[in-house]
Amino acid sequence: MTARRLHLNAFLMSNGHHEAAWRLPGADPFVNHDAAYFTRLARTAERGLLDSVFFADSPSIMGEVAQRPTSVLEPTVLLAAMATATTHVGLIATASTTYNDPYNLARRFASLDHISGGRAGWNIVTTATLDAARNFGLDELPAHRDRYERAAEFVDVARRLWDSWRDDAAIGDKSGGTWAVPERVRAIEHSGPYYRVHGPLNTARPPQGHPLLVQAGSSEHGRDFAARHAEAIFTAQQTLADAQAFYADVKRRGAAAGRDPEQIKVLPGIVPVIGSTEREARALDEELDRLILPEHARAQLAGTLRLDPERLPLDAPLPADLPAEDEIEGAKSRYTLIVKLARDENLTVRQLIGRLGGGRGHRTFAGTPEQIAATIEHWFTAGAADGFNVMPAVLPSGLEAFVDHVVPLLQARGLFRTEYTGTTLREHYGLPRPPDGRTPPLAGPVRPVTALTGGKAGR
Amino acid sequence: MTARRLHLNAFLMSNGHHEAAWRLPGADPFVNHDAAYFTRLARTAERGLLDSVFFADSPSIMGEVAQRPTSVLEPTVLLAAMATATTHVGLIATASTTYNDPYNLARRFASLDHISGGRAGWNIVTTATLDAARNFGLDELPAHRDRYERAAEFVDVARRLWDSWRDDAAIGDKSGGTWAVPERVRAIEHSGPYYRVHGPLNTARPPQGHPLLVQAGSSEHGRDFAARHAEAIFTAQQTLADAQAFYADVKRRGAAAGRDPEQIKVLPGIVPVIGSTEREARALDEELDRLILPEHARAQLAGTLRLDPERLPLDAPLPADLPAEDEIEGAKSRYTLIVKLARDENLTVRQLIGRLGGGRGHRTFAGTPEQIAATIEHWFTAGAADGFNVMPAVLPSGLEAFVDHVVPLLQARGLFRTEYTGTTLREHYGLPRPPDGRTPPLAGPVRPVTALTGGKAGR
């Protein structure tokens, strides 16, 4: 039996995940428009043998244009440009089920998978902002539950479209004059509450069968959705205990949905701030926090909490009368995480802003490569993670430091690959290629977790 | 005054535009999944200093899967992959206004324009097939007029989204901590019959301001739309007289819509079948026609004509009782062109299939490089064309032959550039960059052509 191995994803974002990274002396504030810059980052990730790189996305401006690089290229197009100059690293794009059509999106991901030789992944999001809704003819954000019901049907349709061509459909028989066997290309004739899609897709089944399906919602609906559909889960967890509880919960939900929990990879976010000494790392962390303009950050926090910024004096704790998660239609779990962090650690608004500046709720960890590798190993072996979503505070330097100084320590500990053993994203994550010619049976309705015998995940 | 120069676009399609090109001995029938293959074609076009390369597209399978390579990658994603290995050639993708959202599509084209350094073009289509409608929840093809009304609003919204960031919005002021000036990033608050879109776009104004707008519909609605919106027009014309009439008509309509007719470039399609002697060219043409399976081609022709294939005996002329163009909701002008070709030249179904196999209605021309260059010059100087949409019957050989043997003759005649003088697609076509910060005023409602004084275009 081979040892269990870590999975590492590099979450790429402009000059880095820290809000103020674009203001550092060496930073070019316009890298977001530069495919060559992101291609270099992907090549760095590939040099470090990482499983994948990843872009978040939303069809609206995220945050304040004054505050940070808010002009972002569409990820499937950007990753296609990055595909040609890389050979192994996976390419994961975020795309919304609420604001796309299944036919078009399934085809774009199939195209990216063909172009990259089987390296495409789709981070499935339902998009939690009113700004996005208003770009698509809506006056209100659709309800959380409705968005997830739509997402489930959308993913079902996408799978069936990818399967609408059997792997052996296109035969290219030149002498007989048959390019594809018509009986192996089938309409899907889908008719559901949200979509009617006849099919077949006009792009043959992609190299991976289906692109890797990734998900990042951590609310109740988000976890149920992940348990049924996700093969990798990105999640924000501040403490080991919280991460262990989340890990056990989604594996248990996956098992309840009839899936092999091993085939659901859980990757908490980590924001490594790396120095050659702990002191050097902390100095970088503090320099970054000093560059955050408090009025910008307060406006952003107020948006997340659905409050008037005036209700958040910088040197006072959060107001006591915040709404419960149930009343939030947006990014529910992120809301809860931020409020819990502030209350558990008794932070003022200013202190909370500093904590969120690096990772927006993900765990910021300033330290030496040894300290970071030790933390990764601890979480990995303590039932909190199958790997990590690495979110460098500063790019490209943070990714280079991780690849050059943390990855070798993880390899020395026997936790991480020393060469790529496959060429597809599914192979990197140790996930099977879905069989062709039929839709993999959907797990039935998810049984409520409370109906199961309690206790830890059964693995 | 500089001499008027030709514009040349290479229309890329699998193994070539001839239906049977994939069956030739040297052909790889699976090139449609290979971005590296298309990148080589784009580099060949660039070696020939062509203005652009182009992909047709529809969100449904076009034609019979048995007959030809019908699995096609989504063009914006494919062209992004081709952008990184090219530096000058324009990259034109077809996308449907009927089956996309303006926000998402405007953003994808802005992204492609950023990635390519200002080389993106959008061939605007309304998509004329029932198969496509059924992939998006519809039971019937929307009416021709409705599709064009929707397209006009879609393009208006897209232009305003591209203009929602002024060129000077993102300033990247690191010391002051202002990434973009909020007053220079404006919502569009569009509310129309088909779309409500708040904006702004989440991608800054692209290098070209707007990608080049291309159009290919030649029906009445198509010509009116082109006159108002298109900067380049691809068109199928079989004879010089037809091409001259079309050219004069769209320039006149453009002038009536308040536009400079010089800024509407008309590019008829030409399918060059090139041999070093005329005899060699005709032999290749005949070999290709022999490889068409008549039963496949008849089924395709029957689909275009909305007939049962049984009504098309191979060795008889077309039935006399075909419907008029008015009754056709699909590709109206192509329908008329095919029927006219068959009747004018008194062709049997088998002969008609041979004529359509190469260019599906575009002019197939088998000859030597000298003969092809002479024809191009004749059409260009006789008021029939501002350039050509070059549709090689066989790829890559047909494009290589055109670049290596026809382009030098056109250069020697002083008709074509001998170096790129700009880097953007708009510069290649001699078209201005739209000013920022405001939407270029829309030409008012197009006056009916009959209300104008008759005669030739006023240029």
XYZ file of N, CA and C in Angstrom, chain A residues 7 12 16 51 93 100 144 160 165 178 227 252 266 274-276 356 403 413:
57
model
N -2.123 16.753 -1.117
C -2.428 17.447 -2.370
C -2.289 18.946 -2.134
N -4.218 31.336 -7.138
C -3.565 32.519 -7.714
C -4.493 33.728 -7.614
N -1.118 38.715 -4.912
C -1.124 37.891 -3.711
C -2.418 38.078 -2.954
N -0.422 19.977 -7.447
C -1.519 19.343 -8.172
C -2.157 20.301 -9.173
N -10.815 26.499 -12.801
C -11.520 27.776 -12.980
C -12.818 27.760 -12.187
N -24.738 31.068 -15.615
C -24.286 30.488 -16.864
C -25.352 29.531 -17.378
N -30.605 31.212 -1.067
C -29.517 30.247 -0.923
C -29.958 28.847 -1.357
N -24.107 14.893 -17.925
C -24.741 14.131 -19.013
C -24.290 14.651 -20.376
N -21.134 12.031 -25.691
C -20.271 11.323 -26.653
C -19.592 10.187 -25.889
N -16.487 7.356 -42.375
C -17.286 7.580 -41.164
C -16.424 8.294 -40.141
N -20.979 17.020 -0.621
C -21.003 15.583 -0.331
C -21.499 14.789 -1.537
N -18.445 12.207 6.300
C -19.625 11.465 6.762
C -20.795 11.712 5.808
N -10.296 17.085 0.936
C -10.576 18.317 1.673
C -9.287 19.138 1.786
N 6.178 33.549 4.549
C 7.401 32.777 4.781
C 8.604 33.691 4.937
N 9.367 33.479 6.004
C 10.644 34.163 6.180
C 11.705 33.136 6.471
N 12.978 33.546 6.305
C 14.022 32.566 6.619
C 14.152 32.427 8.138
N -7.936 39.493 8.716
C -8.597 39.138 7.459
C -7.826 39.625 6.234
N 7.477 26.809 -2.930
C 7.973 25.744 -3.809
C 9.433 25.401 -3.490
N 9.773 14.604 4.340
C 8.946 13.921 5.328
C 8.113 12.804 4.702
